PDB file of C-alpha atoms in Angstrom:
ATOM      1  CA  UNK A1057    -158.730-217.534  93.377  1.00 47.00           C
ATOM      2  CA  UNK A1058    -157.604-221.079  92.559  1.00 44.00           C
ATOM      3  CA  UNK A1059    -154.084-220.221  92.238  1.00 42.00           C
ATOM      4  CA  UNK A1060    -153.994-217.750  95.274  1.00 43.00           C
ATOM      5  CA  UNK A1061    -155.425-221.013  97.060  1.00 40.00           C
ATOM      6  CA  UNK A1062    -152.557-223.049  95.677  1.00 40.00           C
ATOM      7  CA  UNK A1063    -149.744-220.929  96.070  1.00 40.00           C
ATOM      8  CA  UNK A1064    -150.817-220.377  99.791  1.00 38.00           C
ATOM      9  CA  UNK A1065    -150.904-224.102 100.297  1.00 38.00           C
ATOM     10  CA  UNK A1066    -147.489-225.132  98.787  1.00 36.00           C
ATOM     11  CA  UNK A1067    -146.134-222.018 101.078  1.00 36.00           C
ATOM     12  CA  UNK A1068    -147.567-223.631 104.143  1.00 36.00           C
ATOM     13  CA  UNK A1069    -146.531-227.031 103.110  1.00 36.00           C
ATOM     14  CA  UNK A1070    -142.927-225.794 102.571  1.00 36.00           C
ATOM     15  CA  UNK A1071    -142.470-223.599 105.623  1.00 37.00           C
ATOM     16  CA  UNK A1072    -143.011-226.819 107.777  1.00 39.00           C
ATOM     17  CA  UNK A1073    -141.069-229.064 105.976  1.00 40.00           C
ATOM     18  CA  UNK A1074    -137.436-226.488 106.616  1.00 43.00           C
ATOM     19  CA  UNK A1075    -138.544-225.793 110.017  1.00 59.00           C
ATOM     20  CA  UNK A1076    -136.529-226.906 112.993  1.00 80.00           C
ATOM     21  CA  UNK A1077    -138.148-229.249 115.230  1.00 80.00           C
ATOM     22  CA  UNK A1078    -138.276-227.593 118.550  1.00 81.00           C
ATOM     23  CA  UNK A1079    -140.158-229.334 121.605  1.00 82.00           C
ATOM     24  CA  UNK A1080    -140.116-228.396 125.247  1.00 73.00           C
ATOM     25  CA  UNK A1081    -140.957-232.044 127.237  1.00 59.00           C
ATOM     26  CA  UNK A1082    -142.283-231.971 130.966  1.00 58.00           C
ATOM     27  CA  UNK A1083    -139.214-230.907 132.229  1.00 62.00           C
ATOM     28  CA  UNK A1084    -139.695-227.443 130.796  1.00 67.00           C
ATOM     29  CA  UNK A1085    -136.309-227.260 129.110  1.00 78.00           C
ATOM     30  CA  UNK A1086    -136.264-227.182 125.596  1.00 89.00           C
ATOM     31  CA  UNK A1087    -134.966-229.362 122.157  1.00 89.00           C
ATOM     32  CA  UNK A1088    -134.343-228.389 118.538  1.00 93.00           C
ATOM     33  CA  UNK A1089    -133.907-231.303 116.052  1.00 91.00           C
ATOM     34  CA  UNK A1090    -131.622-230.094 113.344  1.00 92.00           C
ATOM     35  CA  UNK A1091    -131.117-231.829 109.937  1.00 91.00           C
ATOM     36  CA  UNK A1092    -129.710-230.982 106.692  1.00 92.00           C
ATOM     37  CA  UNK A1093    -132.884-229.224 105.377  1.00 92.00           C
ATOM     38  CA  UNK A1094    -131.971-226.597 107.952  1.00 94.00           C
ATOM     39  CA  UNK A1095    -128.717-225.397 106.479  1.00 95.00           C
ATOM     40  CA  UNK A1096    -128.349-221.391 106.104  1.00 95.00           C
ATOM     41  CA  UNK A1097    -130.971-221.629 109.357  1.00 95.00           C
ATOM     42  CA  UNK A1098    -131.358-220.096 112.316  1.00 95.00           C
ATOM     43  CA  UNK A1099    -133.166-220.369 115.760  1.00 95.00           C
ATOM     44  CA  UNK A1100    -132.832-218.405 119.069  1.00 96.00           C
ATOM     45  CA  UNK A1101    -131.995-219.431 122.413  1.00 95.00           C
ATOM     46  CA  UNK A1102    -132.394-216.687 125.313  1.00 96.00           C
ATOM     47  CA  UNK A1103    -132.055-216.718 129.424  1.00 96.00           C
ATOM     48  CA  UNK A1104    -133.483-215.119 131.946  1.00 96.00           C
ATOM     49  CA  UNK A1105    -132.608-214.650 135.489  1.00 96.00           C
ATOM     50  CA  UNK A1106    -135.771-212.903 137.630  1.00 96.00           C
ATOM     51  CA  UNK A1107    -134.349-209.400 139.706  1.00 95.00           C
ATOM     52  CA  UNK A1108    -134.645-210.677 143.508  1.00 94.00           C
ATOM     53  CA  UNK A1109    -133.677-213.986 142.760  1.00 95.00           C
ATOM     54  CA  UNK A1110    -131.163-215.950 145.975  1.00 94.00           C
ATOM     55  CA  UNK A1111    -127.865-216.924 144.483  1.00 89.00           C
ATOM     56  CA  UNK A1112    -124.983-218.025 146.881  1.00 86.00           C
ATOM     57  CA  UNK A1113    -123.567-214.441 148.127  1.00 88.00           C
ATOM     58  CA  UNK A1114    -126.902-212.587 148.109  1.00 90.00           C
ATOM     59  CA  UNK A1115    -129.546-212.078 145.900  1.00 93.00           C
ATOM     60  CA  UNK A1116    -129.662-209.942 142.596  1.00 92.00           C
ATOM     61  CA  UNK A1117    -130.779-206.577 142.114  1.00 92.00           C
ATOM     62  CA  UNK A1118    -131.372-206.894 138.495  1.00 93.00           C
ATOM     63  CA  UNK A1119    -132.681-209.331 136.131  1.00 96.00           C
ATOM     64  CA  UNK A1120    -129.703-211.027 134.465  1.00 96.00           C
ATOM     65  CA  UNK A1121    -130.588-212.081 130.594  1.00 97.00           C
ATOM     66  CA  UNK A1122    -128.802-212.967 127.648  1.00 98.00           C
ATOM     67  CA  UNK A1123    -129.529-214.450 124.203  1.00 98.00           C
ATOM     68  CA  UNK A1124    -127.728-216.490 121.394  1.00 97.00           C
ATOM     69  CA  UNK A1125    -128.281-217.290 117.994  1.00 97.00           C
ATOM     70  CA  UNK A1126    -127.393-220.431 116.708  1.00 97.00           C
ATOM     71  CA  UNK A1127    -126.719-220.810 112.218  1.00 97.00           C
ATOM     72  CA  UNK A1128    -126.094-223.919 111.067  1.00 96.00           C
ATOM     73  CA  UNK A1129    -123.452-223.888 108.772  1.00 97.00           C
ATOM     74  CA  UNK A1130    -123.394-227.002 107.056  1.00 95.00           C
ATOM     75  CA  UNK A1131    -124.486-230.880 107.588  1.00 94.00           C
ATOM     76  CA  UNK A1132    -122.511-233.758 106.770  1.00 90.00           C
ATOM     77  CA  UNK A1133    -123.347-237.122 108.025  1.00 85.00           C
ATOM     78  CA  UNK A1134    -120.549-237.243 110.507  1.00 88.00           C
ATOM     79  CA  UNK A1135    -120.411-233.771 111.618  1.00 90.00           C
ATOM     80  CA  UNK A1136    -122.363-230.808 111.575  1.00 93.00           C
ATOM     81  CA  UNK A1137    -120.962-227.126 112.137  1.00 96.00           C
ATOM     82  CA  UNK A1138    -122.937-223.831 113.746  1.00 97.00           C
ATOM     83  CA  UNK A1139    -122.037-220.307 114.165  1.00 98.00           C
ATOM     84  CA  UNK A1140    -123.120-219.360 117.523  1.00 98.00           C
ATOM     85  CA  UNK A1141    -123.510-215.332 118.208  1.00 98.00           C
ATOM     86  CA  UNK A1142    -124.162-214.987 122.130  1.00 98.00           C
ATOM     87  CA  UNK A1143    -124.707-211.615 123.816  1.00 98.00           C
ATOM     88  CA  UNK A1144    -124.841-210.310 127.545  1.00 97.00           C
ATOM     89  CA  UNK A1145    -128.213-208.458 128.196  1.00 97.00           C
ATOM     90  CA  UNK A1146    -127.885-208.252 131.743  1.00 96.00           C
ATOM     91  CA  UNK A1147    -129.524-204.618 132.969  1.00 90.00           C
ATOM     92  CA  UNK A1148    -126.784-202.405 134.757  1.00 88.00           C
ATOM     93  CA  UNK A1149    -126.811-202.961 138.647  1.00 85.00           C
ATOM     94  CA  UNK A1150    -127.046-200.073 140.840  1.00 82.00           C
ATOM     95  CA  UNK A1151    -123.118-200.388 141.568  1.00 80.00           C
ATOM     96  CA  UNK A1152    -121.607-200.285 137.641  1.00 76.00           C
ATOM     97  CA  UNK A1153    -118.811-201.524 138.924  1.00 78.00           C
ATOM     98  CA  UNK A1154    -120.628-205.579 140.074  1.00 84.00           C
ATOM     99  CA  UNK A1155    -119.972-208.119 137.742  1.00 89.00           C
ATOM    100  CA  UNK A1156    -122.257-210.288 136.230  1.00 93.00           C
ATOM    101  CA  UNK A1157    -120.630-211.886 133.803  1.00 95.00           C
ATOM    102  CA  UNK A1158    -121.120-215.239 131.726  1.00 96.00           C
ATOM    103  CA  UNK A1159    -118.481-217.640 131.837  1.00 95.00           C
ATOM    104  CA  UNK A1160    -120.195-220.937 130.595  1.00 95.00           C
ATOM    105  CA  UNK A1161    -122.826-222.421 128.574  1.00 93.00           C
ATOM    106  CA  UNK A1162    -123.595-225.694 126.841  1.00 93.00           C
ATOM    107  CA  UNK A1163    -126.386-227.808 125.239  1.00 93.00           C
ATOM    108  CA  UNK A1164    -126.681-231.703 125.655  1.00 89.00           C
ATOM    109  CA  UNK A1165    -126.265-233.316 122.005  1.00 87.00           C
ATOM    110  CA  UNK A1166    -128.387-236.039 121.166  1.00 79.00           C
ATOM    111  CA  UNK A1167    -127.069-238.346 117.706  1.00 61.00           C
ATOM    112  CA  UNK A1168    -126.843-241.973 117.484  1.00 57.00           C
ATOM    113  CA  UNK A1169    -123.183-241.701 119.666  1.00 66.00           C
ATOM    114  CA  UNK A1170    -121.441-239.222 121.371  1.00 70.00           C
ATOM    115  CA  UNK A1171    -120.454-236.714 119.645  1.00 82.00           C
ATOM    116  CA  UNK A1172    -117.000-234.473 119.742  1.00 90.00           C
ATOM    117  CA  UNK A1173    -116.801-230.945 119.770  1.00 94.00           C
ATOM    118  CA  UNK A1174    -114.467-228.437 118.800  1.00 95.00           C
ATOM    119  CA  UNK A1175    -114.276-225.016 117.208  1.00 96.00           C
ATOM    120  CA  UNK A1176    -113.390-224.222 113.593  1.00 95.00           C
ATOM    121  CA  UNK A1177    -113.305-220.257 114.700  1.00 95.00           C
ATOM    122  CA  UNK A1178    -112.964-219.331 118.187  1.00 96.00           C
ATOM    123  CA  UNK A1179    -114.240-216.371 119.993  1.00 96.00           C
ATOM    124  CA  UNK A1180    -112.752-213.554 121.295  1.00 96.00           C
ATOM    125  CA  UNK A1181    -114.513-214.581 125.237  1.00 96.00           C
ATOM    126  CA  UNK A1182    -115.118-218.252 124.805  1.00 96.00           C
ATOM    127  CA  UNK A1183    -111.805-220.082 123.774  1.00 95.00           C
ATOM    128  CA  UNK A1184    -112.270-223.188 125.200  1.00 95.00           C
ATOM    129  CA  UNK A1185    -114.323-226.281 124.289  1.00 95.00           C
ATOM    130  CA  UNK A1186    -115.049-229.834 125.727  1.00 92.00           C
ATOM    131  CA  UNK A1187    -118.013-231.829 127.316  1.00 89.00           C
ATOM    132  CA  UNK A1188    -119.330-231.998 130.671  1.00 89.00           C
ATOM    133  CA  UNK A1189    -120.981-234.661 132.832  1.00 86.00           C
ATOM    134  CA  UNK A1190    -121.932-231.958 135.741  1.00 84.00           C
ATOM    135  CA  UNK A1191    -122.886-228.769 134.384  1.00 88.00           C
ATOM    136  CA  UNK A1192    -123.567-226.424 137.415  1.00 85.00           C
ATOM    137  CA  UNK A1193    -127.338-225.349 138.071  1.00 85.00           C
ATOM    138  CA  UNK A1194    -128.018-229.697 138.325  1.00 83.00           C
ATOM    139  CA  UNK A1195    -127.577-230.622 134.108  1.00 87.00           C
ATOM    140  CA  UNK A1196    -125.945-233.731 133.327  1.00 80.00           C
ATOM    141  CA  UNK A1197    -124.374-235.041 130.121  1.00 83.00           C
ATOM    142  CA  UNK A1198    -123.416-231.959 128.212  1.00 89.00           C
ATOM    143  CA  UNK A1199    -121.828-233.308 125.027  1.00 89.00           C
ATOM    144  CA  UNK A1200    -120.883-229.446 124.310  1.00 93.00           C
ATOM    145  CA  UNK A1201    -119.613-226.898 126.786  1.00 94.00           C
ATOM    146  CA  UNK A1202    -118.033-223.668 125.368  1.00 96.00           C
ATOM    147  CA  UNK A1203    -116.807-221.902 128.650  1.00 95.00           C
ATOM    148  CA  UNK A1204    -114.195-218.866 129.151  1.00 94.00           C
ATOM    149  CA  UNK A1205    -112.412-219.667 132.068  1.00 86.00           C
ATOM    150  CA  UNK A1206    -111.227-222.474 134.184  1.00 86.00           C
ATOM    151  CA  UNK A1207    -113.557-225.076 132.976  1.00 89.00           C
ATOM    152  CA  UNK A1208    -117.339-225.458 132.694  1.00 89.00           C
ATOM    153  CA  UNK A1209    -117.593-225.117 136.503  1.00 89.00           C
ATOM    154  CA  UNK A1210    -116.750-221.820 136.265  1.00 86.00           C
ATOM    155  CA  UNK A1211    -113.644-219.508 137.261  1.00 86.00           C
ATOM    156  CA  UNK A1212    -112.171-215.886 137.222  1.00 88.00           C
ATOM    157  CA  UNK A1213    -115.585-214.060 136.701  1.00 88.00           C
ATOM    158  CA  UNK A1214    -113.054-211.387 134.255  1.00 88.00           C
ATOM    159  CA  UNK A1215    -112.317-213.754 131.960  1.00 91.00           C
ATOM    160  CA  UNK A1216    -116.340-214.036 131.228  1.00 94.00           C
ATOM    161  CA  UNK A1217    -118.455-212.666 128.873  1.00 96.00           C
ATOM    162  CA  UNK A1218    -119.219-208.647 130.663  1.00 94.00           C
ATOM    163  CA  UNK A1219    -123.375-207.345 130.539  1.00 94.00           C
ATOM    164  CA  UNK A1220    -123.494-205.410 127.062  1.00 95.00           C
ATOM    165  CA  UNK A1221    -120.930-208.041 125.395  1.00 96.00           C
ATOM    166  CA  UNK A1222    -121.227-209.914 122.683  1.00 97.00           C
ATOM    167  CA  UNK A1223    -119.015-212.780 121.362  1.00 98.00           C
ATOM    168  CA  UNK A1224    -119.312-214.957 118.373  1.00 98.00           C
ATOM    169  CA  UNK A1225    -117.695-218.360 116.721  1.00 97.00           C
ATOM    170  CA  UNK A1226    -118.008-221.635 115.009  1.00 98.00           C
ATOM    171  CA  UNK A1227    -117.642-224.686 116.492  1.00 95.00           C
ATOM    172  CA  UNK A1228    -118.130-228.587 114.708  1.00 95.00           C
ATOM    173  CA  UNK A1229    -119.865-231.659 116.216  1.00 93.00           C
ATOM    174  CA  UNK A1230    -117.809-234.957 114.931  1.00 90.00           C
ATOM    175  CA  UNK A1231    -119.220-238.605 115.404  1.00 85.00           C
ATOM    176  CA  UNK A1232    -121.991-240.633 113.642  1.00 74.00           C
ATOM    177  CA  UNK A1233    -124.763-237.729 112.804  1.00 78.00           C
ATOM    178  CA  UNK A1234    -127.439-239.688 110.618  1.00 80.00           C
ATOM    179  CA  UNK A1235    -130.404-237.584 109.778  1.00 85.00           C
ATOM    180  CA  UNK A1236    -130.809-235.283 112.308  1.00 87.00           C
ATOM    181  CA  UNK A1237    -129.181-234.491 115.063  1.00 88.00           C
ATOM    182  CA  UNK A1238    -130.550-232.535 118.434  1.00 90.00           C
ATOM    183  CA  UNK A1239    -129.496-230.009 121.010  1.00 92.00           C
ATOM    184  CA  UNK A1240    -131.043-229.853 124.557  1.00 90.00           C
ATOM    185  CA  UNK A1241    -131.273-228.394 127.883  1.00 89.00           C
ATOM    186  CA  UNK A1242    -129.163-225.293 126.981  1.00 94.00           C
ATOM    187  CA  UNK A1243    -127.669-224.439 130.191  1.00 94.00           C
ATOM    188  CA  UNK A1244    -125.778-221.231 131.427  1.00 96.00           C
ATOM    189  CA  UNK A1245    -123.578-220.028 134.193  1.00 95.00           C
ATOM    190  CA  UNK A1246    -123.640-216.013 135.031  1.00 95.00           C
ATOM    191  CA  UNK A1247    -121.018-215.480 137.530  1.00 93.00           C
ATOM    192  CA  UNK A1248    -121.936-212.101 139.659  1.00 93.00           C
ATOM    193  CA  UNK A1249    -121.240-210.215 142.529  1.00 90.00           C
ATOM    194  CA  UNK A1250    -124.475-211.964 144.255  1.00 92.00           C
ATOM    195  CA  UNK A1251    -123.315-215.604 143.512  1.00 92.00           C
ATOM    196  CA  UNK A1252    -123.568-217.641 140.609  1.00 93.00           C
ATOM    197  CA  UNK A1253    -126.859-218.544 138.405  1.00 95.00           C
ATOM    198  CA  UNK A1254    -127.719-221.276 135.864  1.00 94.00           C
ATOM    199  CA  UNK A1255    -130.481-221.175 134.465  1.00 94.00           C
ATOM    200  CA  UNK A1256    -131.650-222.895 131.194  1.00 92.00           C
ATOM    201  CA  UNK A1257    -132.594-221.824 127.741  1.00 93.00           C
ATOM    202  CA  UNK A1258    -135.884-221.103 126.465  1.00 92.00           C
ATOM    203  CA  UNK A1259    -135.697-221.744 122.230  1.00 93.00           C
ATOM    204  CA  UNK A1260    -137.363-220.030 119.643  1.00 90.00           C
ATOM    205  CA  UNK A1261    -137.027-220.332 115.979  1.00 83.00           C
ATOM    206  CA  UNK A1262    -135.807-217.792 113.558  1.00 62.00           C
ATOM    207  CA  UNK A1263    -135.158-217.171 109.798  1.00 50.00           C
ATOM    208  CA  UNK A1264    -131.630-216.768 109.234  1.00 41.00           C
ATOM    209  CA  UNK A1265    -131.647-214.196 106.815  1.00 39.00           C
ATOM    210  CA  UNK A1266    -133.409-211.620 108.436  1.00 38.00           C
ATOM    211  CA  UNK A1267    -134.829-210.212 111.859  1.00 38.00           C
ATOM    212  CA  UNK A1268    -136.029-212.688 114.093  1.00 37.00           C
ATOM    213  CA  UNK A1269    -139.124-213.582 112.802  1.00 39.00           C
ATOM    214  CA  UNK A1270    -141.642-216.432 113.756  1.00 38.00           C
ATOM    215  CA  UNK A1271    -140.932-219.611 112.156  1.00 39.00           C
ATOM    216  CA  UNK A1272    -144.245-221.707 111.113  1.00 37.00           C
ATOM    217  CA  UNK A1273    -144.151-225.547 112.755  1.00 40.00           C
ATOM    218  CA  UNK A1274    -146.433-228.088 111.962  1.00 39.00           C
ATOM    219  CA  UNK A1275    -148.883-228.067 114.487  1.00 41.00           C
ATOM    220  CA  UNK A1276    -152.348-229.767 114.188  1.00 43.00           C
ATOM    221  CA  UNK A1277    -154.658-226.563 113.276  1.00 45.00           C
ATOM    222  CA  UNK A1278    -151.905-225.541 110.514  1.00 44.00           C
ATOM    223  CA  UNK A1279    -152.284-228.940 108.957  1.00 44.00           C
ATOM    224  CA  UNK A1280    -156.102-228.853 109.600  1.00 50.00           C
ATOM    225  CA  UNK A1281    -155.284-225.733 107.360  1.00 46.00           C
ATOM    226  CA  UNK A1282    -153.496-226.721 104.680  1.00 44.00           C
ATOM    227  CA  UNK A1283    -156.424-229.645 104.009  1.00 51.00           C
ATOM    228  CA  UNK A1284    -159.023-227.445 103.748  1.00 45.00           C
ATOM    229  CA  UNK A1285    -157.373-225.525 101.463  1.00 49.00           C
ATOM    230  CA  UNK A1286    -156.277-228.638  99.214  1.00 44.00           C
ATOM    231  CA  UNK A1287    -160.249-229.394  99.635  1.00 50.00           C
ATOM    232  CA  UNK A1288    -161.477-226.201  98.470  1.00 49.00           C
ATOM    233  CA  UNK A1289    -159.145-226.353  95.156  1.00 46.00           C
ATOM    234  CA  UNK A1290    -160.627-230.204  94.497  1.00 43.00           C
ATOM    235  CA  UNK A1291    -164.065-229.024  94.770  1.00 45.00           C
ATOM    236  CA  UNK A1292    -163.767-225.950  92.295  1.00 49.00           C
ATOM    237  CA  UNK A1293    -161.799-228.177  89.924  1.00 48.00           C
ATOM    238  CA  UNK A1294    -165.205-230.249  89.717  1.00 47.00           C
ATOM    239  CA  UNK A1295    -167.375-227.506  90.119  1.00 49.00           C
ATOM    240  CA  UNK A1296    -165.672-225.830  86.607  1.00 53.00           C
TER     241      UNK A1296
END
């Protein structure tokens, strides 16, 4: 019993101490904190566009989705690379032949300076990389866009990213890193047949070597946890 207690402890202990850092502030869009403990890691960042919903040439007749996963690669302390898998989930619209098709996305990057991106693999889709002050749907600052046609604005909706596709490559963030470095807002552009949608990114943390699976972050009631098992062992010690 006392080592079953143990073991379970030092698991719980160790789980939070590789987890990303992932908060969603009042503004309802979401940050991961990334540092070199989360090498070889993974987390999740998916969209969702609600069937019905107004864009500037009508409004959709299907829910428009898509999801990415994010790996960091490695973590220097002036750079830190990711390999970024995003798909198209969008549902097919009654006319197969509408587009709704993704043509940008980006993330605000958060280090001690601005940082530089580039890619050390491009994709197939997304071949272009740079930063953006105006991201469409109302984000500002986006140290990293990775868009597929004219710019981050937008452009020829067949040069994006098609429902059912899937596009994958590595890019590098270059400037002062220290510790950790942090990715935000996560915005997207799907360019359709019913006008154009941005919505932002809703996170959720992953193991990397697996199936997406819940990632434990320190949260009060899982330290509350981890002390009364710690308690428990003191006691028996004394009690044998």
């Amino acid at each position: 019993m006392r080592k079953s207690l143990l073991a379970a402890a030092l698991l719980l202990a160790a789980t939070q101490a590789h987890a990303f850092a992932a908060t969603r502030p009042d503004s309802g869009r979401w940050s991961v904190q990334i540092g070199a403990g989360d090498v070889s890691r993974s987390f999740d960042v998916g969209w969702r566009v609600a069937a019905g919903s107004a864009g500037d040439e009508g409004r959709t007749p299907v829910e428009l989705s898509a999801v990415s996963t994010w790996t960091v690669d490695a973590f220097g302390k002036d750079w830190v690379e990711l390999t970024v898998n995003l798909r198209n989930t969008t549902a097919t619209p009654p006319n197969a032949g509408d587009n709704s098709n993704i043509v940008a996305f980006g993330a605000g990057v958060d280090g001690s300076q601005p940082l530089t991106p580039s890619f050390t693999t491009a994709g197939n889709t997304f071949t272009r990389i740079g930063s953006e002050k105006n991201f469409p749907g109302g984000f500002k600052d986006f140290d990293l866009c990775v868009f597929a046609a004219n710019n981050c604005q937008g452009g020829n909706v067949n040069q994006g990213l098609a429902r059912g596709g899937q596009d994958a490559f590595t890019l590098r963030l270059g400037g002062v890193i220290g510790s950790v470095v942090a990715l935000s807002d996560f915005g997207l552009k799907f360019q359709t047949a019913w006008g154009s949608f941005e919505p932002a990114g809703t996170v959720s943390l992953t193991e990397a070597s697996g199936p997406s699976q819940p990632v434990a972050v320190a949260e009060p009631a899982s330290l509350g946890l981890l002390g009364v098992g710690m308690a428990a062992l003191v006691w028996r010690r004394r009690r044998a």
